[in-house]
PDB file of C-alpha atoms in Angstrom:
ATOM      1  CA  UNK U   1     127.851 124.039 109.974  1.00 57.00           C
ATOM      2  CA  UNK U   2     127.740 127.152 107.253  1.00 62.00           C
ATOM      3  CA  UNK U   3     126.685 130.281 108.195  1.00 55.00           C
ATOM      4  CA  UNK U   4     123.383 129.686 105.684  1.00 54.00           C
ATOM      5  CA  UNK U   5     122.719 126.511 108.196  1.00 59.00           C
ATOM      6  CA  UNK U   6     122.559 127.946 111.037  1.00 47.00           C
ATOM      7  CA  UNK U   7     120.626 131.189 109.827  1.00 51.00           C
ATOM      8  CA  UNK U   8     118.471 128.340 108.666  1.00 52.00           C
ATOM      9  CA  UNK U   9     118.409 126.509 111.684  1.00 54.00           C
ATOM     10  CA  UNK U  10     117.838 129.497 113.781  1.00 58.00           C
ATOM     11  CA  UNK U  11     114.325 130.595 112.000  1.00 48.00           C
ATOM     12  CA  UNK U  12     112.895 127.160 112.203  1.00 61.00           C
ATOM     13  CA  UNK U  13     113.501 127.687 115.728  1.00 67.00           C
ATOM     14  CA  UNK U  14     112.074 130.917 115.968  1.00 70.00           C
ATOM     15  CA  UNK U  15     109.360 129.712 114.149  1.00 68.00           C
ATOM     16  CA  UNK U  16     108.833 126.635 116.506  1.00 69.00           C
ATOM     17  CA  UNK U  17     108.698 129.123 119.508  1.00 72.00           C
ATOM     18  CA  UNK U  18     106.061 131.295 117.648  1.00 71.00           C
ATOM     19  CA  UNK U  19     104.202 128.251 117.039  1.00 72.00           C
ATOM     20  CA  UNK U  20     103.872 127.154 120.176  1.00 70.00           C
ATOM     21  CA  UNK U  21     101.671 130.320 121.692  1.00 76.00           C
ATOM     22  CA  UNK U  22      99.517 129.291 118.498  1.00 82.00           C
ATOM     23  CA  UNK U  23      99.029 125.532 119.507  1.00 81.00           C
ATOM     24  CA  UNK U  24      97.691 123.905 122.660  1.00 81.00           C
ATOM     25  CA  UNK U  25      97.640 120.385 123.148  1.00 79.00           C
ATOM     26  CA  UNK U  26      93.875 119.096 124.620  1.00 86.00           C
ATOM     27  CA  UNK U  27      93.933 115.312 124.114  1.00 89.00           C
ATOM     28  CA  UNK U  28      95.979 112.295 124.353  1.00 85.00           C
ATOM     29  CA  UNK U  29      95.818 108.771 124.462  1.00 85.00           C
ATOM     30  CA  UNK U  30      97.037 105.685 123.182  1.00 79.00           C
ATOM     31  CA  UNK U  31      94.678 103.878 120.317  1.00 84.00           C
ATOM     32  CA  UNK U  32      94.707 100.138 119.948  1.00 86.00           C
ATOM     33  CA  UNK U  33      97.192  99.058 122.690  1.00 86.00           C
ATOM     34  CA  UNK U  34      98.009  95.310 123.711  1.00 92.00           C
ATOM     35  CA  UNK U  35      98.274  94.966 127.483  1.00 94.00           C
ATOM     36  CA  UNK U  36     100.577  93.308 129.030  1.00 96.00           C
ATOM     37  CA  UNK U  37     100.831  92.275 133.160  1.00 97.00           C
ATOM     38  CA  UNK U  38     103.023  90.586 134.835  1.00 97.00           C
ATOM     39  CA  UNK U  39     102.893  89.288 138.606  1.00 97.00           C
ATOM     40  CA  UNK U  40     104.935  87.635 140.997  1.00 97.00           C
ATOM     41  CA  UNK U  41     104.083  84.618 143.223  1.00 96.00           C
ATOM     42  CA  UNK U  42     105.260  85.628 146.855  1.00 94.00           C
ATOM     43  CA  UNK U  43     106.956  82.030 148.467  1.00 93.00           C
ATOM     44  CA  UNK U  44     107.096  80.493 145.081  1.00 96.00           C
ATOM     45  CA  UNK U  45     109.478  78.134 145.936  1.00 97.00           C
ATOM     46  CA  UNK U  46     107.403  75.302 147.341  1.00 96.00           C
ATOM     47  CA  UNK U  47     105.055  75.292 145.424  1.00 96.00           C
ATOM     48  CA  UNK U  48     107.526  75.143 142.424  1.00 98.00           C
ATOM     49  CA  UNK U  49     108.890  72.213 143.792  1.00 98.00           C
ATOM     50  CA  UNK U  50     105.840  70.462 144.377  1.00 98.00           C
ATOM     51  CA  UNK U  51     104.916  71.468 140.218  1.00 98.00           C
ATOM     52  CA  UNK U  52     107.768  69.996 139.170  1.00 97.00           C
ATOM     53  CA  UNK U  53     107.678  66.809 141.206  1.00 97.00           C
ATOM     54  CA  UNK U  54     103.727  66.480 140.102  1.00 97.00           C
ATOM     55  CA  UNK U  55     104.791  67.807 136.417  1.00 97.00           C
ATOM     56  CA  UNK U  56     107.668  64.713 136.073  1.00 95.00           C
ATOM     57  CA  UNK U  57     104.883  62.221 137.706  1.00 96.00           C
ATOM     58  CA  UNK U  58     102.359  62.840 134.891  1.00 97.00           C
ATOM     59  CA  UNK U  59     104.922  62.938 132.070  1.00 96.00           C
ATOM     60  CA  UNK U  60     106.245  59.173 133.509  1.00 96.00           C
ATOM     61  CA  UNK U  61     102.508  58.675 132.732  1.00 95.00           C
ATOM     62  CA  UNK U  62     101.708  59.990 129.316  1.00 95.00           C
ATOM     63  CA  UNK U  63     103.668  60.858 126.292  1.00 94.00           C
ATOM     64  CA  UNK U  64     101.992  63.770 126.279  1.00 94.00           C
ATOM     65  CA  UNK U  65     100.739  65.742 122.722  1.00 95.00           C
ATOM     66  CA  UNK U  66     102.186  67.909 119.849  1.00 92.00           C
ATOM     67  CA  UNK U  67     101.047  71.781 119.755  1.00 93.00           C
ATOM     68  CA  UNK U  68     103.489  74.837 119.753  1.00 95.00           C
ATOM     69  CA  UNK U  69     106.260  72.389 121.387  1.00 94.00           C
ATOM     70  CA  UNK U  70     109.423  71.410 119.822  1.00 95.00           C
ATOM     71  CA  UNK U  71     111.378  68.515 121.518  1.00 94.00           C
ATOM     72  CA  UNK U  72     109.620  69.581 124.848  1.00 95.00           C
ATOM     73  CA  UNK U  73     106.716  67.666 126.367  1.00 97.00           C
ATOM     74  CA  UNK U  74     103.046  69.492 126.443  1.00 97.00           C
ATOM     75  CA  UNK U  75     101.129  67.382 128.691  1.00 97.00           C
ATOM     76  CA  UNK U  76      97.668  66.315 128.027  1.00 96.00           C
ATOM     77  CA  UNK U  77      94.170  67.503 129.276  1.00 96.00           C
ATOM     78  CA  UNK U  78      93.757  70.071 131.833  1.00 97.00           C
ATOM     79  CA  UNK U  79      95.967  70.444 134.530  1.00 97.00           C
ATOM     80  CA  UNK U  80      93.852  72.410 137.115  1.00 96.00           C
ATOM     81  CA  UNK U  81      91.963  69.318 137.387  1.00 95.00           C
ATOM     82  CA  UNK U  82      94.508  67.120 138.665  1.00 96.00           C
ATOM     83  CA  UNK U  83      93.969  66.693 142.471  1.00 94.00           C
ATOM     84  CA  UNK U  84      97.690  67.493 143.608  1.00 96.00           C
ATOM     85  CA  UNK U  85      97.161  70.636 145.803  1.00 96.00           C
ATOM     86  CA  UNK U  86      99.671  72.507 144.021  1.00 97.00           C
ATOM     87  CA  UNK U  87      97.591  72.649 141.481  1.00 97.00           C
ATOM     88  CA  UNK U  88      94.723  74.192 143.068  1.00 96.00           C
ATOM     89  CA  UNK U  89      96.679  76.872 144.640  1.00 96.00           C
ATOM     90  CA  UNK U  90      98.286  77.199 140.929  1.00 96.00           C
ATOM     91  CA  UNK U  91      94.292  77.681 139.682  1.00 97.00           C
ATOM     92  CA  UNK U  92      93.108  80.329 142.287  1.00 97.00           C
ATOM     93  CA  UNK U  93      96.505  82.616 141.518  1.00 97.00           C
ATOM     94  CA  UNK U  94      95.978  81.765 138.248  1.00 98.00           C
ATOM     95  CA  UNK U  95      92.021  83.270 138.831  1.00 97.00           C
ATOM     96  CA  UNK U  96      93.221  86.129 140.652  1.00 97.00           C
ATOM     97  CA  UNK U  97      95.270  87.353 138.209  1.00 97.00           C
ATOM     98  CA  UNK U  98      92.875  87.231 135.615  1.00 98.00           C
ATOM     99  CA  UNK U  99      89.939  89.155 137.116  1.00 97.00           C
ATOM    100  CA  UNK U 100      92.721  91.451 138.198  1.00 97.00           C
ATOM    101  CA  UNK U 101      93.618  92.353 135.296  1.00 97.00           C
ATOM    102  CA  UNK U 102      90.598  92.266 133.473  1.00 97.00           C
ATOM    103  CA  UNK U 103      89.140  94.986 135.959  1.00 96.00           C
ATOM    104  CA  UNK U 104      91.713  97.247 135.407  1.00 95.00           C
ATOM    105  CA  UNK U 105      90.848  97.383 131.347  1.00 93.00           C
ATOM    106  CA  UNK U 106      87.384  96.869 131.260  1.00 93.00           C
ATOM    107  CA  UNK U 107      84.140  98.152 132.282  1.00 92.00           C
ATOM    108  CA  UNK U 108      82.594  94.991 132.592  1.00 93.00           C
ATOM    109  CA  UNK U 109      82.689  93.095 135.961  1.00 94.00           C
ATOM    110  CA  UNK U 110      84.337  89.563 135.545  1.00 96.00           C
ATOM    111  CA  UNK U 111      82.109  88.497 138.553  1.00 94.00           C
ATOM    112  CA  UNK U 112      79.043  88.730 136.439  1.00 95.00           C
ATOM    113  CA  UNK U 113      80.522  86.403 133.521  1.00 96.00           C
ATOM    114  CA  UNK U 114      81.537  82.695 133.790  1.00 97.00           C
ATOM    115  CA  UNK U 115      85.359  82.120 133.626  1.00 98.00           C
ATOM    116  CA  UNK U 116      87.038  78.949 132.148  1.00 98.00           C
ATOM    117  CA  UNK U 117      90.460  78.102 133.109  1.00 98.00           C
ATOM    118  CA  UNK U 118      92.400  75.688 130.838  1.00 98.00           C
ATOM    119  CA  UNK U 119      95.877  74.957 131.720  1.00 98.00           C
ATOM    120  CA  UNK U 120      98.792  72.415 130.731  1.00 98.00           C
ATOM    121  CA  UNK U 121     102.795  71.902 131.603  1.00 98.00           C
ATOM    122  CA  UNK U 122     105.541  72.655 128.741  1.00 97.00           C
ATOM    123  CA  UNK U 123     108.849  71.081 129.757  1.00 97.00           C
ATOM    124  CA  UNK U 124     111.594  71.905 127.286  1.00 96.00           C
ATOM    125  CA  UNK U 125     114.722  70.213 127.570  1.00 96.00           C
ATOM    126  CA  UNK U 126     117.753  71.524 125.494  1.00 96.00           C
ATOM    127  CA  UNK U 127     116.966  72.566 122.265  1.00 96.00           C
ATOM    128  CA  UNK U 128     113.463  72.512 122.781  1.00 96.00           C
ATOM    129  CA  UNK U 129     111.204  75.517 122.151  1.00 95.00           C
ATOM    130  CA  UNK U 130     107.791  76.820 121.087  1.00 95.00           C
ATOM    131  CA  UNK U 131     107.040  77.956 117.913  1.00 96.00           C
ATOM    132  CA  UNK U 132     104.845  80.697 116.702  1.00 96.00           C
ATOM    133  CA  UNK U 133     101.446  80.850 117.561  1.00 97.00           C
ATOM    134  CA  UNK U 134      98.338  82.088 119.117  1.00 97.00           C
ATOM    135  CA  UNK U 135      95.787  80.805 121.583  1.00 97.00           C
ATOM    136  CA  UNK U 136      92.153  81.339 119.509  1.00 96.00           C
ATOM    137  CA  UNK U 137      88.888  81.245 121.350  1.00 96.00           C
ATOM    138  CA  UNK U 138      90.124  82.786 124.782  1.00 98.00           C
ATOM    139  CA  UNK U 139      90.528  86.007 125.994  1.00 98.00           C
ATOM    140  CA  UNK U 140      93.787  85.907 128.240  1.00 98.00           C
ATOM    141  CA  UNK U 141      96.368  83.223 127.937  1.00 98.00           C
ATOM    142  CA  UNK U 142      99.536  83.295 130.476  1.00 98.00           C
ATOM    143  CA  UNK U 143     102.511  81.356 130.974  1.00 98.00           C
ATOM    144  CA  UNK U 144     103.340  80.764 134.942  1.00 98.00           C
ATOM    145  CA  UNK U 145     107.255  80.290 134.959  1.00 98.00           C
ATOM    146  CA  UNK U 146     108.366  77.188 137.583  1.00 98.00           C
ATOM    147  CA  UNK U 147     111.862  76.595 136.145  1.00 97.00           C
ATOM    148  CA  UNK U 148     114.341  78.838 134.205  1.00 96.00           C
ATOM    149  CA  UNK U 149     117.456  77.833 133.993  1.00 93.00           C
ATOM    150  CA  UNK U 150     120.723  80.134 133.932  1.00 90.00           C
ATOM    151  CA  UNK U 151     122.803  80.181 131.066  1.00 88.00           C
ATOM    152  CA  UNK U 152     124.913  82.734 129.304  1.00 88.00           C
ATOM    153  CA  UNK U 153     123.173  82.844 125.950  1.00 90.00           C
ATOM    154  CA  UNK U 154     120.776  86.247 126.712  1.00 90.00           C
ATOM    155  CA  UNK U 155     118.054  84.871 124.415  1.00 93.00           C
ATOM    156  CA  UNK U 156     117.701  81.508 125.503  1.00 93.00           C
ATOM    157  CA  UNK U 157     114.333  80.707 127.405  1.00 90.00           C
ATOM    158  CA  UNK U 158     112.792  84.033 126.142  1.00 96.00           C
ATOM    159  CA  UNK U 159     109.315  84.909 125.464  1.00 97.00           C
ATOM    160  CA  UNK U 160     108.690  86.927 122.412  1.00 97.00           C
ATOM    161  CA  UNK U 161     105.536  88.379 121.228  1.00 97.00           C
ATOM    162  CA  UNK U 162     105.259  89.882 117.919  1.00 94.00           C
ATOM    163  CA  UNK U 163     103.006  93.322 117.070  1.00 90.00           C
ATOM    164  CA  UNK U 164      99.377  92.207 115.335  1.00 89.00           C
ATOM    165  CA  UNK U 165      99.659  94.999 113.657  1.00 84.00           C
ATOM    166  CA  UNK U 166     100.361  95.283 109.572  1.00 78.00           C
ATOM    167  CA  UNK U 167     102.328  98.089 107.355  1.00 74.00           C
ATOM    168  CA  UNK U 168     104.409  99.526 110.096  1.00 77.00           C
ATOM    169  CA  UNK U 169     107.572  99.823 108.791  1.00 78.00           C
ATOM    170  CA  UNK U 170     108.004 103.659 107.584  1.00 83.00           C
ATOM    171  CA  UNK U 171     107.762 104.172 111.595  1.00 83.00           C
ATOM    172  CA  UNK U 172     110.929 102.647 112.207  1.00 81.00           C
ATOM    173  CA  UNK U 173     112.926 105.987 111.668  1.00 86.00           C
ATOM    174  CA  UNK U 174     111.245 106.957 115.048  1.00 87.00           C
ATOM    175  CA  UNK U 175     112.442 104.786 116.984  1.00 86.00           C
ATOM    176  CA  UNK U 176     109.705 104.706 119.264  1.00 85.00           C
ATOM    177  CA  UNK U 177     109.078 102.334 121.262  1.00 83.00           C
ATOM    178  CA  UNK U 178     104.842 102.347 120.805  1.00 82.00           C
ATOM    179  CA  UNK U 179     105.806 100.891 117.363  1.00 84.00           C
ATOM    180  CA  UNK U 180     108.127  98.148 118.177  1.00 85.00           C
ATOM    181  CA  UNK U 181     107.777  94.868 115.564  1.00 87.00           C
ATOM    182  CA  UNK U 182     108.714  92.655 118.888  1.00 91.00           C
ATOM    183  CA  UNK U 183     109.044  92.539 122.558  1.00 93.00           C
ATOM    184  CA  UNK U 184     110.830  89.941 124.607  1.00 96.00           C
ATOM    185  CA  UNK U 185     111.349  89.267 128.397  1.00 96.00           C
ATOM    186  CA  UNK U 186     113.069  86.270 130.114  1.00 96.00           C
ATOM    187  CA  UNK U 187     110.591  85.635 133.204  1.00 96.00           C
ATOM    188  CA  UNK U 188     112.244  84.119 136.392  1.00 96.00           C
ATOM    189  CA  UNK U 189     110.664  81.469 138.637  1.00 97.00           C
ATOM    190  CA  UNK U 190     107.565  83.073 140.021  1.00 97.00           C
ATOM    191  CA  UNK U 191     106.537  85.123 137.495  1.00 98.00           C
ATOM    192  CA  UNK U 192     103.608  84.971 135.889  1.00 98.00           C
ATOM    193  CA  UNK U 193     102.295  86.796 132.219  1.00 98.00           C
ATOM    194  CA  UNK U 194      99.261  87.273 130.934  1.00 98.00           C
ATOM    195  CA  UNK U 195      98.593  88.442 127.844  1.00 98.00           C
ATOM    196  CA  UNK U 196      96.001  88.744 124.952  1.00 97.00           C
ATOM    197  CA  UNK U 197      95.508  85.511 123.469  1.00 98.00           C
ATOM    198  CA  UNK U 198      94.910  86.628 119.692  1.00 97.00           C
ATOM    199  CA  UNK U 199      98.733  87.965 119.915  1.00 97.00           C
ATOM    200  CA  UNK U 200     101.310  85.750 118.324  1.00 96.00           C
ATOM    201  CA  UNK U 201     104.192  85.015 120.580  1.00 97.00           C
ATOM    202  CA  UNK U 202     106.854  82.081 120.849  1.00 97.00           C
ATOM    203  CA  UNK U 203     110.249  80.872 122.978  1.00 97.00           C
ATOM    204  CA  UNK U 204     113.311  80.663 122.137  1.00 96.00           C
ATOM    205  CA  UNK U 205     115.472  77.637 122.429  1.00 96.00           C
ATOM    206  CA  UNK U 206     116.921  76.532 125.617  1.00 96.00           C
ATOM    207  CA  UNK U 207     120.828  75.981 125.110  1.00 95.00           C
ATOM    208  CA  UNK U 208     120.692  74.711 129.012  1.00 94.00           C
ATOM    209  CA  UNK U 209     121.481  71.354 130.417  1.00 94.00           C
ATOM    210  CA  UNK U 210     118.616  71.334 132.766  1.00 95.00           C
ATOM    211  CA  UNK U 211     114.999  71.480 131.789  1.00 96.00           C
ATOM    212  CA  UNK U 212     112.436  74.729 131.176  1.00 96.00           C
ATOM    213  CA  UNK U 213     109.633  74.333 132.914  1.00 98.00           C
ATOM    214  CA  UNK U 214     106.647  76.494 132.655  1.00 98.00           C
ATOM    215  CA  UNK U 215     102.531  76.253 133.239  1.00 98.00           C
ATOM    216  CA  UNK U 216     101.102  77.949 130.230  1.00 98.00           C
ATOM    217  CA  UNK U 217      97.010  78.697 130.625  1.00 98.00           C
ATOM    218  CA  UNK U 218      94.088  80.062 128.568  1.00 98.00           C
ATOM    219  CA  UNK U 219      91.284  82.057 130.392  1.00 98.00           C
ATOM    220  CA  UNK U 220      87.703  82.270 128.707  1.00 98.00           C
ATOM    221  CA  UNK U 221      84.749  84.516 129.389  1.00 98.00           C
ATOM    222  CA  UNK U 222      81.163  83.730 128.559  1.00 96.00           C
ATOM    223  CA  UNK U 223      77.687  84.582 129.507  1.00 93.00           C
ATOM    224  CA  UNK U 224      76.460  83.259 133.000  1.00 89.00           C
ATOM    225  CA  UNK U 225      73.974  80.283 132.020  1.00 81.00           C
ATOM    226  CA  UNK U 226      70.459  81.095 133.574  1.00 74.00           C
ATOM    227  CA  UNK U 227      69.239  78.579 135.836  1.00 65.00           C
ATOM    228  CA  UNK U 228      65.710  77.276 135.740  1.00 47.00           C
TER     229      UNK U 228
END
């Protein structure tokens, strides 16, 4: 560095210590975030087992249908109303979680608005993943993770959302981390996410022999119907 540099360098310090007796920050929050939660079930290990005994029954039933999956089977109709108790204790953590989290963003109590729980099995075999997409209509949609298998390849199995925002990247330079284009995590049997259903997300391939199996769900709010 010259000598002109660091004269230079030295009065935009000075100047930056000056301004600060001049400047006082008041204020500051974050506009327009996404939350994002994440839970774990505590003695998740039976009940996974039961899932994925219940979750291979149905599939030896149905073919199952074509959304987001590719090469995976998305079974059909609602799965909280199958009569296996897994599934019931799957709907009430499932329920918890929601009004959980929905209390700690909003000002509005969840107990005073009807809840809908929708939820179906993804099992992804190798090669199989999801592709792109969002859940419209719902508030919260979730993916409860039953199987994950371990494999070298980092990416494999990984959820991915993607920002909803537009025109973002002059912020790159930043590199901060409010301003991200993506964010992945690789939940572990257990776990359970809930997100934001307007946000576009997807999974990556699974390069593993043994099958990805996950309980994704959509949660929707709506006026308590009067009554006579």
């Amino acid at each position: 560095m010259t000598d002109a540099s660091v004269h230079r360098a030295s009065f935009r310090n000075s100047k930056q210590t000056a301004a600060m007796t001049l400047i006082e920050q008041t204020k500051y929050e974050k506009l327009f975030s996404t939350p994002l939660f994440s839970f774990e079930v505590k003695g998740h290990e039976t009940i996974n087992a039961e899932l994925i005994k219940e979750g291979k029954r149905l599939r030896d039933q149905s073919d199952g249908t074509a959304k987001s999956n590719r090469g995976g089977w998305h079974s059909k109709g609602n799965l909280l109303n199958e009569k296996a108790q897994c599934f019931s204790f799957l709907s009430v953590m499932v329920e918890t979680a929601v009004l959980q989290s929905t209390r700690r963003i909003s000002k509005v109590d969840p107990d005073t608005l009807d809840l809908k729980l929708f939820a179906w099995m993804n099992i992804n075999p190798v090669g199989a993943f999801n592709s792109p997409h969002t859940h419209p209509g719902a508030h919260w949609s979730g993916v409860y993770y039953v199987s994950q298998p371990e494999v070298d390849d980092e990416k494999a199995g990984r959820i991915e959302f993607l920002d909803p925002r537009s025109d973002l990247p002059n912020w790159r330079i930043l590199k901060a981390s409010a301003f991200n284009l993506k964010k992945s995590l690789k939940p572990q049997p257990g776990e359970m996410v809930l997100f934001p259903s307007y946000l576009v997300h997807w999974v990556y391939p699974n390069t593993a022999d043994d099958e990805r199996i996950t309980i994704a769900f959509n949660a929707t709010f709506s006026k308590k119907s009067k009554k006579g």
